[in-house]
PDB file of C-alpha atoms in Angstrom:
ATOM      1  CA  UNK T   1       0.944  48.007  -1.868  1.00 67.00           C
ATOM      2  CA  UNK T   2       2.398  46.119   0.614  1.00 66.00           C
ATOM      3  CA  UNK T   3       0.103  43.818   3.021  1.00 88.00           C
ATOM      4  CA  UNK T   4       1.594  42.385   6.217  1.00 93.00           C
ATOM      5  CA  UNK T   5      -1.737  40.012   7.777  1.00 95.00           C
ATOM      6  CA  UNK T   6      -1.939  38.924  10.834  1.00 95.00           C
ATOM      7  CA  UNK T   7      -4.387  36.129  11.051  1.00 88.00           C
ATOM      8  CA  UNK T   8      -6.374  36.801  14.135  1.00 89.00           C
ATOM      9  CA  UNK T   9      -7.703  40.340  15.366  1.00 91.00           C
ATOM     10  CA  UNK T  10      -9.171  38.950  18.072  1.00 94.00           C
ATOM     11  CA  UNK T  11      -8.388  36.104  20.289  1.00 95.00           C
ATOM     12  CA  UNK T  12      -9.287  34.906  24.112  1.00 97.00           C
ATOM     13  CA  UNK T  13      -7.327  32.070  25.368  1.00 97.00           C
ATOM     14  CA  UNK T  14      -7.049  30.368  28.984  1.00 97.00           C
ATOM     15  CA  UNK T  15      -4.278  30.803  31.272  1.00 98.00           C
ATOM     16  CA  UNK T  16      -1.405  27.797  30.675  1.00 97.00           C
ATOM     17  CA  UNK T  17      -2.551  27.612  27.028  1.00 97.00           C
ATOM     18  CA  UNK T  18       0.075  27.873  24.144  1.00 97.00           C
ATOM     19  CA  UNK T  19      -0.612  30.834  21.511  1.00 97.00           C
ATOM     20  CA  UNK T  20       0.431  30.952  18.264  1.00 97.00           C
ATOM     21  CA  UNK T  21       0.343  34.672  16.764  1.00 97.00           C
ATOM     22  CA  UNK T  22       0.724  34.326  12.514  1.00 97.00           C
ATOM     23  CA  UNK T  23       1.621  36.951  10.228  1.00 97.00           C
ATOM     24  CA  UNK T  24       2.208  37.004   6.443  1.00 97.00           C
ATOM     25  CA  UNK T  25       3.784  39.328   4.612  1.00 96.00           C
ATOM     26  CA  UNK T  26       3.506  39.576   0.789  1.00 93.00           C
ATOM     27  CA  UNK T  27       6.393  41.820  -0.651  1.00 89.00           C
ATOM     28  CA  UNK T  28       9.610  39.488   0.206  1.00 91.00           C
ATOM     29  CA  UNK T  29      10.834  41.299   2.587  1.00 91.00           C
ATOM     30  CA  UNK T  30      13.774  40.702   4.956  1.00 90.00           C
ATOM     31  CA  UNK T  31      13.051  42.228   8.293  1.00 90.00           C
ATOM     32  CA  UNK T  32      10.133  41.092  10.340  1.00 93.00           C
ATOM     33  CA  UNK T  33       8.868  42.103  13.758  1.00 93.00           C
ATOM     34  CA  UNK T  34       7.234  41.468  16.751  1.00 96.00           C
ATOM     35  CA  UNK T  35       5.874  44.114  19.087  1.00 95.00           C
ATOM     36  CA  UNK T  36       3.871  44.413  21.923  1.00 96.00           C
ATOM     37  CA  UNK T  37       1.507  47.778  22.663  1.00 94.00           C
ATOM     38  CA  UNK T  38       0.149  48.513  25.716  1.00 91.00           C
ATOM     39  CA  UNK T  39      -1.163  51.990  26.662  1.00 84.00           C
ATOM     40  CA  UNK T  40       0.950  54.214  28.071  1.00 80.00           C
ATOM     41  CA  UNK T  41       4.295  52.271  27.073  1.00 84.00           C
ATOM     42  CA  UNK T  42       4.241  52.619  23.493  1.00 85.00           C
ATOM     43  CA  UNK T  43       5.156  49.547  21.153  1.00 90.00           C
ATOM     44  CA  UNK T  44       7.621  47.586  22.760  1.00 92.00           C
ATOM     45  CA  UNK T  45      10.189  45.297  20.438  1.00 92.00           C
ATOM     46  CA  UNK T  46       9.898  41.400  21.364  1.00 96.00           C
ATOM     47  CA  UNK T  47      11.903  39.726  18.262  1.00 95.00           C
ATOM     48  CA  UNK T  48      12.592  40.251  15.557  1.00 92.00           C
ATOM     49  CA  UNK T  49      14.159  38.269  12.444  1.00 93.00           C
ATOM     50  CA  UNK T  50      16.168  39.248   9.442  1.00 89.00           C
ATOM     51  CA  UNK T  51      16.267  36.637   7.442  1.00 90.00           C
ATOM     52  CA  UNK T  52      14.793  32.829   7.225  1.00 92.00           C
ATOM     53  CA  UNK T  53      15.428  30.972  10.305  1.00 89.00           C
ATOM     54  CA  UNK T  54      17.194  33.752  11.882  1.00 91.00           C
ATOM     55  CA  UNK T  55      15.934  35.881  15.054  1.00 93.00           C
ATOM     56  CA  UNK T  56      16.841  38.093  17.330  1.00 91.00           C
ATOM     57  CA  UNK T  57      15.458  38.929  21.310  1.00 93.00           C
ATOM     58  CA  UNK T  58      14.046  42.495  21.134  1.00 91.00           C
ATOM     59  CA  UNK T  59      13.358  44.438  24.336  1.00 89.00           C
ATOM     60  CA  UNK T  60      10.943  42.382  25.955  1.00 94.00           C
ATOM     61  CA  UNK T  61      11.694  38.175  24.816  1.00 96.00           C
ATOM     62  CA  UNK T  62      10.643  36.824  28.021  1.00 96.00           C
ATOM     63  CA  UNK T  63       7.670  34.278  27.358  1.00 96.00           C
ATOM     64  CA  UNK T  64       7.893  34.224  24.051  1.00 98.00           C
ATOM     65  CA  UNK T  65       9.143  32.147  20.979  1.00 97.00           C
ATOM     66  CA  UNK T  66       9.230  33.174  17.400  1.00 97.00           C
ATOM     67  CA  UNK T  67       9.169  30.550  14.241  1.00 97.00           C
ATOM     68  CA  UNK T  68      10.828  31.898  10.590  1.00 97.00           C
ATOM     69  CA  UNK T  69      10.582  29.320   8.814  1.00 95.00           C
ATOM     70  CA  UNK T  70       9.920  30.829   5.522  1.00 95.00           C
ATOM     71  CA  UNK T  71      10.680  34.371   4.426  1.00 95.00           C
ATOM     72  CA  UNK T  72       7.438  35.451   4.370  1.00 96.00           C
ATOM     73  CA  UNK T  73       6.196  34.508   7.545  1.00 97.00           C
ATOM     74  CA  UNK T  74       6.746  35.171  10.955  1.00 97.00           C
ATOM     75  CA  UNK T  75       5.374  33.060  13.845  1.00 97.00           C
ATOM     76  CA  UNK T  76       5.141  34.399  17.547  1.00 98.00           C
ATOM     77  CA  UNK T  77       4.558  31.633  20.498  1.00 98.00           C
ATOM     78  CA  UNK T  78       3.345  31.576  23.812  1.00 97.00           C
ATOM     79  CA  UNK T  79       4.177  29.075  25.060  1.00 94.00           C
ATOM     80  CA  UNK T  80       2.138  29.319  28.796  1.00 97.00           C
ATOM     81  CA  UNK T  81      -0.023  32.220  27.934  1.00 97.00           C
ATOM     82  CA  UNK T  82      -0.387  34.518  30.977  1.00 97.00           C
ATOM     83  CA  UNK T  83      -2.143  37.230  31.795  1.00 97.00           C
ATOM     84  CA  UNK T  84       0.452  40.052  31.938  1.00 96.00           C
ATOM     85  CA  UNK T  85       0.765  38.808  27.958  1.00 98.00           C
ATOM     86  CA  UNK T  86      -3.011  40.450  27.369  1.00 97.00           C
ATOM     87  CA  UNK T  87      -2.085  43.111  25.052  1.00 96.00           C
ATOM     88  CA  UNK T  88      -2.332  44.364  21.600  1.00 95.00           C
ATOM     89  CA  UNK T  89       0.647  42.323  19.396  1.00 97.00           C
ATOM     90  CA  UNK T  90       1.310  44.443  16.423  1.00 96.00           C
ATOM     91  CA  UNK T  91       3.662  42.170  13.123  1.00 96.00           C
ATOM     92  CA  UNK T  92       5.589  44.236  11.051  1.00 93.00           C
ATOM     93  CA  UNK T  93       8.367  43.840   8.188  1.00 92.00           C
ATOM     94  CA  UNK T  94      10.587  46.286   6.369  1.00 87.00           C
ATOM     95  CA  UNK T  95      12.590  45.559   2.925  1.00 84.00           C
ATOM     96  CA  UNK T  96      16.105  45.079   5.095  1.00 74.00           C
ATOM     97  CA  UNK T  97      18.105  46.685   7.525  1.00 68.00           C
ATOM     98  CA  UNK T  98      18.934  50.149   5.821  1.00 67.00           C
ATOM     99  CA  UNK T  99      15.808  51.647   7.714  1.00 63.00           C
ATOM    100  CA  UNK T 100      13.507  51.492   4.961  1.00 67.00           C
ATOM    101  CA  UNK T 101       9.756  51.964   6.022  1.00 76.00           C
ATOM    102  CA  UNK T 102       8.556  49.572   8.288  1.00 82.00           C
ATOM    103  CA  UNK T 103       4.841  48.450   7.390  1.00 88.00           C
ATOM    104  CA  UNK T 104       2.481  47.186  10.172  1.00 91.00           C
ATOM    105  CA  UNK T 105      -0.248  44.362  10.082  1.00 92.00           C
ATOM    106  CA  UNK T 106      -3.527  45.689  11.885  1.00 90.00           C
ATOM    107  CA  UNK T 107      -2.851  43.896  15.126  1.00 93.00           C
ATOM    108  CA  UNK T 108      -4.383  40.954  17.254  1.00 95.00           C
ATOM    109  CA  UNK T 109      -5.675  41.679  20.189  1.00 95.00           C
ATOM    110  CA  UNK T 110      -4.702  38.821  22.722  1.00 97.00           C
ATOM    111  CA  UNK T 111      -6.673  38.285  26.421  1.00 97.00           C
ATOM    112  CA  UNK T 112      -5.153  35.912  28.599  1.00 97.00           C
ATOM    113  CA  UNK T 113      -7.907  34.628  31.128  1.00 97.00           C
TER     114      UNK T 113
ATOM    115  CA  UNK Q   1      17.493  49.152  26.304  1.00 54.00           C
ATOM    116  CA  UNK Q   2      17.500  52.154  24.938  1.00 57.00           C
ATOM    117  CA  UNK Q   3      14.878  54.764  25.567  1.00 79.00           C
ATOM    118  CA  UNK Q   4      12.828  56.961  23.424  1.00 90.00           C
ATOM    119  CA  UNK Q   5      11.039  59.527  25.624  1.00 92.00           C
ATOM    120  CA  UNK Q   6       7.935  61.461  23.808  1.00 94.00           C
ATOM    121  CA  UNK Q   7       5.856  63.871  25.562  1.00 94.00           C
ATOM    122  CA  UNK Q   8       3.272  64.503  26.362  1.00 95.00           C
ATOM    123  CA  UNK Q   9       1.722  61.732  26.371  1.00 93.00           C
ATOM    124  CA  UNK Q  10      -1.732  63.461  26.498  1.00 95.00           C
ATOM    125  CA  UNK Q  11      -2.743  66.613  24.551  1.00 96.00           C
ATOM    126  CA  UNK Q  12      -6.387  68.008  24.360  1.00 97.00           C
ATOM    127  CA  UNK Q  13      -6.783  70.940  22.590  1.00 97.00           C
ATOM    128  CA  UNK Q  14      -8.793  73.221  20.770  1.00 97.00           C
ATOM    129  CA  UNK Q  15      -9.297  73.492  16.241  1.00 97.00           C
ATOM    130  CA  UNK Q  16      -7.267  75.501  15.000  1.00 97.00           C
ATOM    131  CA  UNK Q  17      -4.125  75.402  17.740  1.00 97.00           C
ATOM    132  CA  UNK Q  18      -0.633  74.591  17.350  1.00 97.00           C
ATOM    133  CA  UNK Q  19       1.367  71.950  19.383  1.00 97.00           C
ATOM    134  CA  UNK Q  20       4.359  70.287  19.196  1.00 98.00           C
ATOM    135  CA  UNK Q  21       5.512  67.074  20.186  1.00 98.00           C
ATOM    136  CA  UNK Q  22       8.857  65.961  21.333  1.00 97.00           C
ATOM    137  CA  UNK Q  23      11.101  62.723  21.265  1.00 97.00           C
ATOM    138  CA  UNK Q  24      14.326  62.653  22.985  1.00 96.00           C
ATOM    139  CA  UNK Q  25      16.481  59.656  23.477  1.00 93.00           C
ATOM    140  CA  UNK Q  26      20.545  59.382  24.704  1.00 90.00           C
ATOM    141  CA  UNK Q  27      20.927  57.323  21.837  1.00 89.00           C
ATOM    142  CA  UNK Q  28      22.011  58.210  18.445  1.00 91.00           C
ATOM    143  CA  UNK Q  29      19.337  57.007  15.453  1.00 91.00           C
ATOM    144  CA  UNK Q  30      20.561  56.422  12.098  1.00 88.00           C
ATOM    145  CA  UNK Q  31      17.105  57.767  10.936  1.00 89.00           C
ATOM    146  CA  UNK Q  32      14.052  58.490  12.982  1.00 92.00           C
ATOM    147  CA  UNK Q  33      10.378  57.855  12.048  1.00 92.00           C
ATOM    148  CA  UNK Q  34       7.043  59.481  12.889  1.00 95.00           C
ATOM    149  CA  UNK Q  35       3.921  57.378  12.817  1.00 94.00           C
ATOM    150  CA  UNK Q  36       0.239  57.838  13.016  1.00 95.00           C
ATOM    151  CA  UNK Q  37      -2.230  55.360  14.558  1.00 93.00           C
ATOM    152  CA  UNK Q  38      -5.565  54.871  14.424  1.00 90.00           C
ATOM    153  CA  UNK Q  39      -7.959  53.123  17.161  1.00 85.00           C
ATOM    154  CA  UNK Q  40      -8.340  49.113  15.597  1.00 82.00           C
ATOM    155  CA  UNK Q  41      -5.083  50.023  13.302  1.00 86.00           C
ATOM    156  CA  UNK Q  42      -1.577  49.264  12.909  1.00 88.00           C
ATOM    157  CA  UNK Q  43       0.631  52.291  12.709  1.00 90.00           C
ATOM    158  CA  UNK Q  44       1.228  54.145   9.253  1.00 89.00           C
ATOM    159  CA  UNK Q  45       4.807  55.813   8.380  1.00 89.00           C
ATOM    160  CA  UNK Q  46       3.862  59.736   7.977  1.00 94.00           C
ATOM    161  CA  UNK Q  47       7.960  60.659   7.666  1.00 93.00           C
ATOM    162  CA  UNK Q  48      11.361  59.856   7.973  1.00 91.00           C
ATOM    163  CA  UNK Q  49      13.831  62.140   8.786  1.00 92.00           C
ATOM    164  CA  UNK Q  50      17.501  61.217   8.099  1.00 90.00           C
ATOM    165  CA  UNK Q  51      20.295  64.115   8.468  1.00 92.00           C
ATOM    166  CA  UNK Q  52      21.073  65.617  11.999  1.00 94.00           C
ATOM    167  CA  UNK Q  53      18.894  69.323  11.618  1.00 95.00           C
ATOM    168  CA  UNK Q  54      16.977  68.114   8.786  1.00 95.00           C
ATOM    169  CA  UNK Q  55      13.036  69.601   8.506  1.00 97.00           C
ATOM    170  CA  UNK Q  56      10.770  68.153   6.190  1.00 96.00           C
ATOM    171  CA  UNK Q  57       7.160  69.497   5.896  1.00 96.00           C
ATOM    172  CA  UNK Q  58       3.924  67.435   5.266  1.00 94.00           C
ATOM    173  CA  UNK Q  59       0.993  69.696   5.030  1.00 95.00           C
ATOM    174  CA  UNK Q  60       0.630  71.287   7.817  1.00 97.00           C
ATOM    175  CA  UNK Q  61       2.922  68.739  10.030  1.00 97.00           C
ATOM    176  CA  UNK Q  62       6.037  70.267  10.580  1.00 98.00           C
ATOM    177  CA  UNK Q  63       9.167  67.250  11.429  1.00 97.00           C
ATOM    178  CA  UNK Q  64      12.978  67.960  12.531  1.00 97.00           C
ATOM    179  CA  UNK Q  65      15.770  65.990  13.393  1.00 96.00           C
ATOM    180  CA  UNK Q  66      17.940  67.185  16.312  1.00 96.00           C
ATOM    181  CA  UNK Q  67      21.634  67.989  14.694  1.00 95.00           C
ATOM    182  CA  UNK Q  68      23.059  65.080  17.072  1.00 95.00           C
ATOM    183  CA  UNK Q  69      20.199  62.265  15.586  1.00 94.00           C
ATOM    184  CA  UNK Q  70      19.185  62.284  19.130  1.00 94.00           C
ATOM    185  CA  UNK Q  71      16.051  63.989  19.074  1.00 95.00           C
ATOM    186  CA  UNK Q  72      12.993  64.783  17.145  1.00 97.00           C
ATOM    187  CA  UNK Q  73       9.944  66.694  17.019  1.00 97.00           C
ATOM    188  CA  UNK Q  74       6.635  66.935  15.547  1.00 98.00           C
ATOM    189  CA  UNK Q  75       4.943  70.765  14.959  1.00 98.00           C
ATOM    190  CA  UNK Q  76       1.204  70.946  13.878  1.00 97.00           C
ATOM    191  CA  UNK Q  77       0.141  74.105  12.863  1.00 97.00           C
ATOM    192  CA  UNK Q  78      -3.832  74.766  12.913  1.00 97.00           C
ATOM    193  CA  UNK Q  79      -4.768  71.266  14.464  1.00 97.00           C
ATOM    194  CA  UNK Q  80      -7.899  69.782  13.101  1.00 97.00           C
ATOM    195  CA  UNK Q  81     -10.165  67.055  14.106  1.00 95.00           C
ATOM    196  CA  UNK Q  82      -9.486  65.057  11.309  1.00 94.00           C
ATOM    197  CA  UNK Q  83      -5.306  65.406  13.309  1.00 95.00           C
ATOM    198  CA  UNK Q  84      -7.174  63.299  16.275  1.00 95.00           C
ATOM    199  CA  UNK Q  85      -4.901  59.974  16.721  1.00 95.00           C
ATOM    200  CA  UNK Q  86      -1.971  58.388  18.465  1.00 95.00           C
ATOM    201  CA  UNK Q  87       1.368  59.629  17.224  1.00 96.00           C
ATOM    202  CA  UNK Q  88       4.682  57.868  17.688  1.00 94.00           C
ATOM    203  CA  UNK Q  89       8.116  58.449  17.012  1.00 94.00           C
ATOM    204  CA  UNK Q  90      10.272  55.632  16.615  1.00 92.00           C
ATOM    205  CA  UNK Q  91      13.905  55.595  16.230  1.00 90.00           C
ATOM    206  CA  UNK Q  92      16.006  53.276  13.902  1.00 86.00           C
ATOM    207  CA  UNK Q  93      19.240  51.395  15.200  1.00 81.00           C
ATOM    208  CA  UNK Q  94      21.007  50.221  12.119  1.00 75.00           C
ATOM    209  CA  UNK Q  95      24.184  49.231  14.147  1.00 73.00           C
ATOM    210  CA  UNK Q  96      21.589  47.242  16.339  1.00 70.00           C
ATOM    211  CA  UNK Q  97      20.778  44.731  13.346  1.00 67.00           C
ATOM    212  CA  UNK Q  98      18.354  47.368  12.007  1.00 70.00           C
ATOM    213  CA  UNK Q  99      15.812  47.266  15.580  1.00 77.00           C
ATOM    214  CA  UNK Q 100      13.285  50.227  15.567  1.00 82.00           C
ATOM    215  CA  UNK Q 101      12.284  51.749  19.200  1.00 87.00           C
ATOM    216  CA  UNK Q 102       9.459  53.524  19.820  1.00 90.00           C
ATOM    217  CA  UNK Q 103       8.565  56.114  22.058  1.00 91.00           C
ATOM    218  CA  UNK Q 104       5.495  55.543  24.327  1.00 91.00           C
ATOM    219  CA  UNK Q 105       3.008  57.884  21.627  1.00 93.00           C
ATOM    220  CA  UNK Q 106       1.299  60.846  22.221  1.00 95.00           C
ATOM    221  CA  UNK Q 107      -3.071  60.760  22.448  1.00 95.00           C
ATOM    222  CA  UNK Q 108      -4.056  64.087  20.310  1.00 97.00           C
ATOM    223  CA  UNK Q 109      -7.314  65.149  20.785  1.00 96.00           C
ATOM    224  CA  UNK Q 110      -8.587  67.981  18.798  1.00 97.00           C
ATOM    225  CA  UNK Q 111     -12.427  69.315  19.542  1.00 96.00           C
ATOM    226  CA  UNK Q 112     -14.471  71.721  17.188  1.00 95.00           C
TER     227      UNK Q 112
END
């Protein structure tokens, strides 16, 4: 089965701070993503990557970074957390771009304070 | 940015109802994908629908793909509780480096 982890479920940081967001996935993979879910607006696309060192501005890049430094993991940055960023950040990673079945991490919840 | 519209957003109803669920979009999707979430979870793939006017069946979940690839919808037929979770459709832009969109999910609620 395939496993995409994101390191923390559950993490409070201060205003100003910078936030690093990890996720691992275990099935070599290609495609890697970054979204954002907040109720009411559905999962929104930040970056996403297809291949090592490679990425791409999704919907919604503003305040964020992203780090591929090896294939099978993805690294999203705050760099001044805020607190619009308080949200649910959902990692996620398909096989390559043919629109194979994109498989989710279980999400880390972020609040900005 | 392209937009994937599902409605409704909210739907409440009774065991043993149907409903359907709709995503429209102006965009055309080289595939489009139907996922189910659970509260604490990341979203899990229940279908993907390919061909313009294909219908694939799951059960009792009922999926088609609008003949233009620009639309989708989700039938369940004799909702139970165990149907109660967030449902999104999601749309795949393979001419877009291979970027999925989702639509904003629909909250099903389905009492005993």
């Amino acid at each position: 089965d395939v496993k995409v982890t994101q390191s923390s479920r559950y993490l409070v940081k201060r205003t100003g701070e910078k936030v690093f967001l990890e996720c691992v996935q275990d099935m070599d993979h290609e495609n890697m993503f970054w979204y954002r879910q907040d109720p009411g607006l559905g999962l929104r696309l930040i970056y996403f990557s297809y291949d090592v060192k490679m990425k791409e501005k999704g919907d919604i890049p503003e305040g964020y970074s992203v780090s591929r430094e090896k294939k099978e993991r993805f690294s999203l940055i705050l760099e001044s957390a805020s607190t619009n960023q308080t949200s649910m950040y959902l990692c996620a990673s398909s096989l390559d771009r043919s629109g194979n079945t994109i498989y989710f991490g279980e999400g880390s919840w972020l609040t900005v304070v | 940015t392209q937009l994937l519209e599902q409605s409704p957003q909210f739907l409440s109803i009774q065991e043993g109802e149907n409903l359907t669920v709709y995503c429209n979009s102006s965009s055309v999707f080289s595939s489009l994908q139907w996922y189910r979430q659970e509260p604490g979870e990341g979203p899990v793939l229940l279908v993907t629908v390919v061909t313009g006017g294909e219908v694939k069946k799951l059960k009792r979940l009922t999926f088609q793909f609008g003949d233009a690839r620009k639309d989708s919808s989700l039938h369940i037929t004799a909702a139970q509780p165990g149907d109660t979770g967030l449902y999104l459709c999601a749309g795949y832009l393979y001419n877009q480096g291979g970027k999925l969109i989702f639509g904003q999910g629909t909250e099903l609620s389905v009492k005993p």
